[in-house]
Coordinates of C-alpha atoms in Angstrom, one line a residue:
M1 CA -25.5 -137.2 149.9
N2 CA -27.0 -139.7 152.3
N3 CA -25.7 -143.2 152.8
N4 CA -28.2 -144.6 150.4
S5 CA -27.1 -142.5 147.5
K6 CA -24.9 -145.1 145.9
T7 CA -27.5 -147.8 145.8
S8 CA -30.2 -145.4 144.5
M9 CA -28.1 -144.1 141.6
Q10 CA -29.7 -144.7 138.2
L11 CA -28.3 -144.5 134.7
S12 CA -28.8 -141.0 133.2
T13 CA -30.3 -140.3 129.8
A14 CA -26.8 -139.5 128.5
A15 CA -25.4 -142.8 129.8
R16 CA -28.2 -144.8 128.2
W17 CA -27.4 -143.1 124.9
F18 CA -23.8 -144.2 125.2
E19 CA -24.9 -147.7 126.3
S20 CA -26.9 -148.1 123.1
Q21 CA -24.0 -146.7 121.0
A22 CA -21.4 -148.9 122.7
K23 CA -23.3 -152.0 121.6
R24 CA -23.0 -150.8 118.0
G25 CA -19.2 -150.4 118.1
F26 CA -19.2 -146.8 119.2
R27 CA -16.3 -147.5 121.5
S28 CA -14.0 -148.5 118.8
A29 CA -14.9 -145.4 116.8
I30 CA -13.5 -143.1 119.5
P31 CA -9.8 -143.7 120.0
A32 CA -8.4 -142.6 123.3
S33 CA -6.1 -139.6 123.2
E34 CA -2.4 -140.4 123.3
N35 CA -2.1 -138.6 126.6
T36 CA -4.9 -140.5 128.3
Q37 CA -4.2 -142.9 131.2
H38 CA -6.7 -145.6 132.2
S39 CA -7.1 -147.7 135.3
A40 CA -9.9 -149.6 137.0
N41 CA -11.0 -151.5 140.1
Q42 CA -14.2 -153.2 141.2
E43 CA -16.0 -150.0 142.1
H44 CA -14.6 -147.3 139.6
T45 CA -13.1 -146.9 136.2
H46 CA -10.6 -144.0 136.1
Y47 CA -9.3 -141.9 133.2
V48 CA -6.8 -139.0 133.3
A49 CA -5.7 -136.7 130.5
D50 CA -3.7 -133.5 130.2
V51 CA -6.0 -130.6 129.2
S52 CA -3.6 -127.7 129.8
S53 CA -3.8 -126.4 126.2
L54 CA -7.6 -126.7 126.1
L55 CA -8.3 -124.9 129.3
S56 CA -5.9 -122.1 128.6
A57 CA -7.8 -121.2 125.5
T58 CA -10.6 -119.5 127.4
E59 CA -10.7 -116.4 129.7
A60 CA -12.8 -118.1 132.3
S61 CA -11.4 -120.1 135.2
A62 CA -10.2 -123.6 134.4
S63 CA -12.6 -125.2 136.9
S64 CA -15.7 -123.3 135.5
T65 CA -14.6 -124.2 131.9
L66 CA -14.2 -127.9 132.6
L67 CA -17.4 -128.3 134.7
T68 CA -19.5 -126.3 132.2
A69 CA -18.1 -128.3 129.2
F70 CA -19.0 -131.6 130.8
I71 CA -22.5 -130.6 131.7
A72 CA -23.0 -129.2 128.2
Y73 CA -21.6 -132.4 126.8
L74 CA -24.2 -134.6 128.7
A75 CA -26.9 -132.3 127.4
R76 CA -25.6 -132.4 123.9
L77 CA -25.7 -136.2 123.8
T78 CA -29.5 -136.3 124.0
L79 CA -30.2 -133.0 122.3
H80 CA -32.0 -131.5 125.4
S81 CA -31.0 -129.9 128.6
E82 CA -29.4 -132.4 130.9
Q83 CA -29.9 -131.7 134.6
V84 CA -26.8 -132.4 136.5
L85 CA -26.9 -132.6 140.3
A86 CA -23.3 -131.8 141.3
V87 CA -21.6 -132.0 144.7
K88 CA -18.5 -129.8 144.8
A89 CA -15.6 -130.6 147.2
A90 CA -15.1 -127.2 148.8
P91 CA -12.1 -126.4 151.1
L92 CA -14.1 -126.8 154.3
S93 CA -17.3 -128.6 153.3
Q94 CA -19.1 -130.1 150.4
Q95 CA -21.6 -128.0 148.4
I96 CA -24.6 -129.1 146.2
A97 CA -26.2 -127.4 143.2
L98 CA -28.3 -128.3 140.3
F99 CA -27.1 -127.3 136.9
N100 CA -29.2 -126.9 133.8
I101 CA -27.5 -126.0 130.5
D102 CA -29.4 -124.2 127.7
L103 CA -28.2 -125.8 124.4
T104 CA -29.1 -122.7 122.4
S105 CA -26.6 -120.6 124.3
D106 CA -22.9 -120.4 123.4
F107 CA -20.2 -121.8 125.6
S108 CA -19.1 -118.4 127.0
Q109 CA -22.7 -117.7 128.2
A110 CA -23.0 -121.2 129.6
I111 CA -19.9 -120.7 131.6
R112 CA -21.3 -117.5 133.1
E113 CA -24.5 -119.3 134.0
C114 CA -22.5 -122.1 135.6
E115 CA -20.5 -119.7 137.7
T116 CA -23.7 -118.1 138.9
T117 CA -25.0 -121.5 140.0
L118 CA -21.8 -122.3 141.7
A119 CA -21.9 -119.1 143.7
S120 CA -25.3 -120.0 145.1
A121 CA -24.4 -123.6 145.9
A122 CA -25.7 -124.8 149.3
P123 CA -23.9 -127.0 151.9
V124 CA -24.7 -130.6 151.4
S125 CA -27.6 -132.0 153.4
N126 CA -30.7 -134.1 153.0
E127 CA -32.7 -130.9 153.4
A128 CA -30.8 -129.2 150.6
L129 CA -31.3 -132.1 148.3
S130 CA -35.1 -132.2 149.1
Q131 CA -35.4 -128.5 148.3
L132 CA -33.7 -129.0 145.0
A133 CA -36.0 -131.8 144.2
Q134 CA -39.1 -129.8 145.0
Q135 CA -37.9 -126.7 143.1
H136 CA -37.0 -128.5 140.0
E137 CA -39.3 -131.5 140.1
L138 CA -36.5 -134.0 139.8
E139 CA -38.0 -137.4 138.9
S140 CA -36.9 -140.8 137.8
H141 CA -38.8 -142.6 135.1
A142 CA -38.6 -145.9 133.3
G143 CA -35.5 -146.9 135.2
C144 CA -33.7 -143.8 134.0
A145 CA -32.7 -140.9 136.3
A146 CA -33.8 -137.5 135.1
F147 CA -30.4 -136.1 136.2
T148 CA -26.8 -137.1 136.4
Q149 CA -25.1 -137.3 139.8
L150 CA -21.7 -135.7 139.5
G151 CA -18.9 -135.0 142.0
F152 CA -16.7 -132.2 141.1
A153 CA -13.4 -131.0 142.6
S154 CA -10.6 -128.6 141.7
C155 CA -7.4 -129.4 143.6
S156 CA -3.7 -130.1 143.6
Q157 CA -2.1 -133.1 142.0
S158 CA -1.8 -135.0 145.3
A159 CA -5.0 -134.0 147.1
E160 CA -7.5 -136.7 148.0
V161 CA -11.1 -136.2 147.0
N162 CA -13.8 -138.1 148.9
L163 CA -16.7 -138.0 146.5
S164 CA -16.6 -141.7 145.5
Q165 CA -20.3 -142.1 146.3
M166 CA -21.2 -140.1 143.2
A167 CA -22.0 -141.7 139.8
I168 CA -19.3 -139.7 138.1
L169 CA -16.3 -137.8 139.7
L170 CA -14.8 -135.0 137.6
C171 CA -11.6 -133.7 139.1
L172 CA -9.5 -130.8 137.8
R173 CA -5.9 -131.4 139.0
H174 CA -3.4 -128.5 139.1
T175 CA -0.1 -129.9 137.9
E176 CA 3.4 -128.4 137.5
S177 CA 2.8 -128.2 133.8
G178 CA -0.8 -127.0 133.8
Y179 CA -4.0 -129.0 134.3
S180 CA -5.1 -132.6 134.1
C181 CA -8.7 -133.9 133.8
E182 CA -9.5 -136.9 136.0
M183 CA -12.8 -138.8 135.8
S184 CA -14.0 -141.8 137.7
F185 CA -17.1 -143.7 136.7
A186 CA -19.1 -146.0 139.1
T187 CA -18.8 -149.5 137.6
A188 CA -22.3 -150.4 138.9
L189 CA -23.7 -147.9 136.4
Y190 CA -21.2 -147.4 133.7
S191 CA -19.6 -150.3 131.9
E192 CA -16.0 -149.8 130.7
A193 CA -17.3 -149.3 127.2
I194 CA -19.6 -146.5 128.2
A195 CA -16.9 -144.9 130.5
H196 CA -14.3 -145.0 127.7
S197 CA -16.8 -143.4 125.2
L198 CA -17.9 -140.7 127.6
F199 CA -14.4 -139.7 128.6
S200 CA -12.8 -139.8 125.1
G201 CA -15.8 -138.2 123.5
F202 CA -15.8 -135.4 126.2
L203 CA -12.1 -134.5 125.3
G204 CA -13.2 -133.9 121.7
F205 CA -16.2 -131.9 122.8
L206 CA -14.1 -129.9 125.2
E207 CA -11.7 -129.0 122.4
A208 CA -14.6 -127.9 120.1
A209 CA -16.2 -125.8 122.9
T210 CA -13.0 -124.0 123.9
S211 CA -11.9 -123.4 120.3
T212 CA -15.2 -121.9 119.3
P213 CA -16.7 -120.4 122.5
Q214 CA -19.2 -118.2 120.6
A215 CA -20.8 -121.1 118.8
P216 CA -24.2 -122.4 120.1
L217 CA -23.7 -125.6 122.1
N218 CA -26.2 -127.5 120.0
T219 CA -24.0 -127.0 116.9
L220 CA -20.9 -128.5 118.4
A221 CA -19.9 -132.0 117.3
L222 CA -20.0 -134.8 119.8
V223 CA -16.9 -136.5 118.5
G224 CA -13.9 -135.6 116.5
E225 CA -13.5 -135.8 112.7
Q226 CA -11.7 -139.1 112.9
A227 CA -14.4 -140.7 115.0
E228 CA -17.2 -139.4 112.7
T229 CA -15.4 -140.9 109.7
L230 CA -15.2 -144.3 111.5
L231 CA -18.8 -144.2 112.5
A232 CA -19.9 -143.3 109.0
L233 CA -17.9 -146.2 107.6
G234 CA -18.9 -148.7 110.3
Q235 CA -22.6 -148.1 110.6
P236 CA -25.2 -148.9 107.9
S237 CA -27.6 -146.2 107.0
Y238 CA -31.1 -146.5 108.5
Q239 CA -33.7 -147.8 106.0
A240 CA -37.3 -148.2 107.0
K241 CA -38.6 -151.8 106.5
A242 CA -42.2 -150.5 106.2
E243 CA -44.0 -147.3 105.4
I244 CA -44.8 -145.3 108.5
S245 CA -48.6 -145.2 108.6
D246 CA -51.3 -145.1 111.2
L247 CA -51.9 -148.1 113.5
V248 CA -55.4 -148.9 112.3
S249 CA -54.5 -149.2 108.6
V250 CA -51.7 -151.6 109.4
F251 CA -53.9 -153.7 111.8
R252 CA -56.7 -153.9 109.3
A253 CA -54.2 -155.1 106.6
R254 CA -53.2 -157.8 109.0
V255 CA -56.8 -158.8 109.5
A256 CA -57.3 -159.0 105.7
A257 CA -54.2 -161.1 105.2
H258 CA -54.6 -163.6 108.1
P259 CA -58.1 -163.4 109.4
Q260 CA -57.9 -166.8 111.2
Q261 CA -54.5 -166.2 112.8
I262 CA -54.7 -166.1 116.6
A263 CA -54.3 -162.4 117.6
V264 CA -54.5 -162.6 121.4
R265 CA -54.8 -165.4 123.9
E266 CA -55.7 -165.4 127.6
E267 CA -55.9 -168.8 129.2
A268 CA -58.7 -170.6 127.4
L269 CA -59.8 -167.5 125.5
H270 CA -58.3 -167.2 122.0
L271 CA -59.4 -164.5 119.6
T272 CA -58.4 -164.5 115.9
Y273 CA -57.5 -161.3 114.1
E274 CA -61.0 -161.3 112.5
Q275 CA -62.7 -161.7 115.9
L276 CA -60.5 -159.1 117.5
N277 CA -61.2 -156.6 114.7
K278 CA -65.0 -157.2 115.0
R279 CA -65.1 -156.8 118.8
S280 CA -63.0 -153.7 118.7
E281 CA -65.3 -152.2 116.1
Q282 CA -68.3 -152.9 118.2
L283 CA -66.7 -151.3 121.3
A284 CA -65.7 -148.3 119.1
H285 CA -69.3 -147.8 118.1
I286 CA -70.4 -147.9 121.8
L287 CA -67.7 -145.3 122.7
Q288 CA -68.8 -143.2 119.7
G289 CA -72.4 -143.4 121.0
L290 CA -71.1 -141.8 124.3
G291 CA -69.6 -138.9 122.3
V292 CA -66.0 -140.1 122.0
S293 CA -64.4 -138.7 118.8
S294 CA -61.1 -137.9 117.1
G295 CA -58.8 -136.0 119.3
D296 CA -60.4 -137.1 122.6
T297 CA -58.7 -139.0 125.4
V298 CA -60.2 -142.1 127.1
A299 CA -59.0 -143.4 130.5
V300 CA -58.5 -147.2 130.5
A301 CA -58.5 -148.9 133.9
L302 CA -58.2 -152.6 133.0
P303 CA -55.6 -155.3 133.8
R304 CA -53.6 -157.0 131.1
S305 CA -56.3 -158.9 129.2
V306 CA -58.0 -159.5 125.9
A307 CA -60.4 -156.7 127.0
L308 CA -57.5 -154.3 127.3
V309 CA -56.4 -155.0 123.8
E310 CA -59.9 -154.7 122.4
T311 CA -60.3 -151.4 124.2
C312 CA -57.1 -149.8 123.0
L313 CA -57.9 -150.9 119.4
A314 CA -61.4 -149.4 119.7
I315 CA -60.1 -146.1 121.0
V316 CA -57.4 -145.6 118.3
K317 CA -59.9 -146.5 115.6
L318 CA -61.8 -143.5 116.6
G319 CA -58.8 -141.2 116.4
A320 CA -58.8 -140.9 120.2
A321 CA -55.9 -141.6 122.6
Y322 CA -56.0 -144.1 125.4
V323 CA -54.6 -143.2 128.8
P324 CA -53.7 -146.4 130.9
I325 CA -54.8 -146.1 134.5
A326 CA -53.2 -148.5 137.1
L327 CA -55.9 -150.4 139.0
N328 CA -54.5 -149.2 142.4
T329 CA -54.5 -145.5 141.3
P330 CA -55.6 -143.2 144.1
I331 CA -58.5 -140.8 143.4
E332 CA -56.2 -137.8 143.7
R333 CA -54.0 -139.0 140.8
L334 CA -57.0 -139.9 138.7
T335 CA -58.4 -136.5 139.2
L336 CA -55.1 -134.8 138.3
L337 CA -54.9 -136.9 135.1
H338 CA -58.4 -135.9 134.2
E339 CA -57.6 -132.2 134.8
Q340 CA -54.8 -132.5 132.3
C341 CA -56.4 -134.8 129.7
Q342 CA -60.1 -134.1 130.1
F343 CA -61.2 -137.7 129.6
A344 CA -64.2 -138.2 127.3
A345 CA -64.9 -141.5 128.9
L346 CA -63.6 -144.1 131.3
V347 CA -63.4 -147.8 130.4
C348 CA -63.1 -150.2 133.3
G349 CA -64.2 -153.5 134.8
E350 CA -66.4 -154.2 137.9
S351 CA -63.4 -154.1 140.2
F352 CA -62.4 -150.5 139.4
T353 CA -64.7 -148.3 141.5
L354 CA -63.2 -144.8 141.1
R355 CA -65.1 -142.3 139.1
V356 CA -64.6 -138.8 137.7
P357 CA -67.5 -136.3 137.8
D358 CA -69.2 -135.8 134.4
V359 CA -67.2 -138.5 132.7
A360 CA -69.1 -141.4 131.0
V361 CA -68.2 -144.9 132.2
I362 CA -68.2 -148.1 130.3
N363 CA -68.1 -151.2 132.6
L364 CA -67.1 -154.0 130.2
D365 CA -68.3 -156.6 132.7
K366 CA -71.8 -155.2 132.1
T367 CA -71.5 -154.3 128.4
A368 CA -72.8 -156.5 125.7
L369 CA -70.6 -155.9 122.6
S370 CA -72.7 -158.3 120.5
E371 CA -75.5 -155.8 120.4
A372 CA -73.4 -153.1 118.8
A373 CA -72.7 -152.4 115.1
I374 CA -69.8 -154.2 113.4
E375 CA -69.2 -151.8 110.5
P376 CA -65.7 -150.1 110.5
V377 CA -65.7 -146.7 112.2
I378 CA -64.4 -144.0 110.0
S379 CA -61.8 -141.5 111.3
E380 CA -59.1 -139.4 109.7
L381 CA -55.9 -140.9 110.9
D382 CA -52.2 -140.3 110.0
P383 CA -48.8 -140.9 111.7
S384 CA -49.1 -137.7 113.7
T385 CA -52.4 -138.7 115.4
R386 CA -52.2 -139.2 119.1
A387 CA -52.6 -142.9 120.1
C388 CA -51.6 -143.0 123.7
I389 CA -50.7 -140.8 126.7
L390 CA -48.5 -142.3 129.3
Y391 CA -47.8 -140.7 132.7
T392 CA -44.7 -140.7 134.9
S393 CA -45.1 -142.0 138.5
G394 CA -45.1 -138.5 140.1
S395 CA -43.2 -139.9 143.1
T396 CA -41.2 -136.7 143.4
G397 CA -43.4 -134.2 141.6
K398 CA -46.5 -133.9 139.5
P399 CA -47.1 -136.7 137.0
K400 CA -46.1 -135.7 133.5
G401 CA -47.8 -137.0 130.4
V402 CA -45.9 -138.3 127.4
I403 CA -47.7 -138.5 124.1
L404 CA -47.2 -141.6 121.8
K405 CA -48.3 -141.0 118.3
H406 CA -49.4 -143.6 115.6
G407 CA -46.2 -143.0 113.6
G408 CA -44.0 -143.6 116.6
L409 CA -45.7 -146.8 117.7
N410 CA -45.7 -147.9 114.1
R411 CA -42.0 -147.3 113.7
I412 CA -40.9 -149.2 116.9
A413 CA -43.2 -152.1 116.0
L414 CA -42.3 -152.5 112.3
N415 CA -38.9 -150.9 111.9
L416 CA -36.7 -152.4 114.6
D417 CA -33.5 -153.9 113.3
H418 CA -32.9 -156.0 116.3
V419 CA -36.4 -157.6 116.7
D420 CA -37.6 -159.8 113.9
T421 CA -41.3 -160.5 114.3
D422 CA -43.7 -162.2 111.9
Q423 CA -46.9 -164.3 111.8
S424 CA -45.1 -167.2 113.6
S425 CA -44.1 -165.1 116.5
V426 CA -45.7 -165.1 120.0
V427 CA -45.2 -162.0 122.1
A428 CA -45.6 -162.1 125.9
F429 CA -48.0 -159.5 127.2
C430 CA -46.4 -159.2 130.7
N431 CA -45.5 -155.6 131.5
N432 CA -47.3 -153.0 133.7
T433 CA -50.2 -151.6 131.7
A434 CA -49.3 -148.0 132.6
F435 CA -45.7 -148.4 131.2
D436 CA -44.5 -147.9 127.6
A437 CA -43.4 -151.5 127.4
C438 CA -47.0 -152.7 127.6
S439 CA -48.0 -150.7 124.5
F440 CA -44.8 -151.9 122.8
E441 CA -45.7 -155.5 123.4
M442 CA -49.2 -155.0 122.1
W443 CA -48.4 -153.2 118.9
L444 CA -45.4 -155.3 118.2
A445 CA -47.7 -158.3 118.0
L446 CA -50.7 -156.8 116.3
L447 CA -48.9 -154.8 113.6
N448 CA -46.7 -157.8 112.6
G449 CA -49.6 -160.3 112.5
A450 CA -48.1 -162.1 115.5
S451 CA -49.9 -163.5 118.5
L452 CA -50.1 -161.8 121.9
A453 CA -50.0 -164.0 124.9
V454 CA -51.5 -162.5 128.1
I455 CA -49.4 -163.3 131.2
S456 CA -51.2 -162.6 134.4
Q457 CA -49.8 -160.6 137.2
E458 CA -49.7 -163.7 139.5
Q459 CA -47.7 -165.5 136.9
V460 CA -45.3 -162.6 136.4
Q461 CA -44.6 -162.5 140.2
D462 CA -43.9 -166.3 140.4
P463 CA -40.7 -167.4 138.6
R464 CA -41.9 -171.0 138.2
R465 CA -45.3 -170.0 136.9
F466 CA -43.9 -167.3 134.6
G467 CA -41.5 -169.8 133.0
N468 CA -44.3 -172.3 132.6
A469 CA -46.5 -169.7 131.0
L470 CA -43.9 -168.7 128.5
T471 CA -43.4 -172.4 127.6
Q472 CA -47.2 -173.1 127.5
H473 CA -47.8 -170.2 125.0
G474 CA -44.7 -170.9 123.0
V475 CA -43.5 -167.3 123.5
T476 CA -40.8 -166.2 121.2
H477 CA -40.5 -162.5 122.2
S478 CA -40.6 -161.1 125.7
F479 CA -39.6 -157.6 126.8
L480 CA -38.0 -157.8 130.3
T481 CA -35.4 -155.9 132.3
V482 CA -32.1 -157.7 132.9
A483 CA -32.7 -157.3 136.7
L484 CA -36.0 -159.2 136.5
V485 CA -34.5 -162.0 134.4
N486 CA -31.6 -162.3 136.9
L487 CA -34.0 -162.4 139.8
Y488 CA -36.0 -165.2 138.2
V489 CA -32.9 -167.2 137.7
Q490 CA -31.6 -166.6 141.3
V491 CA -35.0 -167.5 142.9
D492 CA -35.6 -170.7 140.9
P493 CA -32.6 -171.6 138.6
A494 CA -34.0 -174.9 137.5
N495 CA -37.5 -173.9 136.5
S496 CA -37.6 -170.1 136.0
T497 CA -36.1 -170.0 132.5
P498 CA -38.6 -170.7 129.8
K499 CA -38.2 -173.8 127.6
C500 CA -38.5 -171.6 124.4
T501 CA -36.6 -169.1 122.5
T502 CA -37.1 -165.7 124.1
R503 CA -35.6 -162.5 122.8

């Protein structure tokens, strides 16, 4: 790996799963094995355990068994194939390979596939890494790496392994009595709680895999019987707070219940729920007049604004799906997204000048909503109806679309145990319009009868102005990354933190 690999490492999907579980007491539910040793320093957390009896249960080599089991374990955590970029410490040089485990296969088959991948491993170089990225379209999205960086070595008890730049180091040590499994986790990525859970849970998974090698990987338990019992006792069962419905039905219910409540505010412009509902109906009729109907997709190239909220509402009322387009999107990306989505229309403002051939355009700066009908548009909607399609950046491959449905957005807006939102709440509208967080902010407010406060890009980029904006609007809920909050505090400690309660 290059010298920047350590700073560019990101939390994998599997690690994020354990991070969320650790916050719910998952760590205490997985007791460490009696033969587990633990140590830590500023850069790494280390765990060691004797695995002689487990590795002797299979006919395959101990190194192949251990490596395959760990890759399968990462995949099993998230119920999909987990790509693992592994650097192996070979006798004379380091080798790199990308492993991908099929969860429907059994452990024996997975070992054979892993050994085939190991046999074709290439010497470590930037060129080899680039080729792997191109072949497998490795991509990072939403602050989460699409693969786990793993260092792997099989060596003697006393041998030194120089793979400390990797996110995780998995080492099989040959001891006088058999084998020990040694794992080191980069503390910059994995807290002690996550590392503990990953290692202890892996030992249980390794035992399950080696004792039933013919069982499909997706049927193996992630934790032992004792841990499952503790989890069942310690975690309350999930109960939905509200019926999962389509977005429009819930929004119209909020309009009927609190028509004069402020729905969205942008500087001096404040719209009530009644006004927002009326304007979105008018825009829906205009879109309908251009041929937009249920099942279509509509590109939306607007900044965070009242107009963006009106547009997204209008589109979902028609049973169509909105596709947010960043204002600085190059024509090549817009064309690619159109090829995949087949836009029925493009909604934008005067400043967005890109166009797609044969796609109708609504320039909101030149469109008079007041002349359109205000009667509710009628569409057949249910929780499975598409509401939104978000795209990855495409920085290392082709952009990939992710569909968000009415039911999914409804669930995260109305059924979150850790976010209490009601009519008195004010939600900051401050995330990138093309990110999932932006849709979360919007629907969290509108489906709960709360108020959505538009925070401009200029305000978001200035810690002092951002804090003042949150205070001015009385924001109670904001969705920010920890890194961004820390940056605000570092830049302007006295004024960057809002003088309000922010979750």
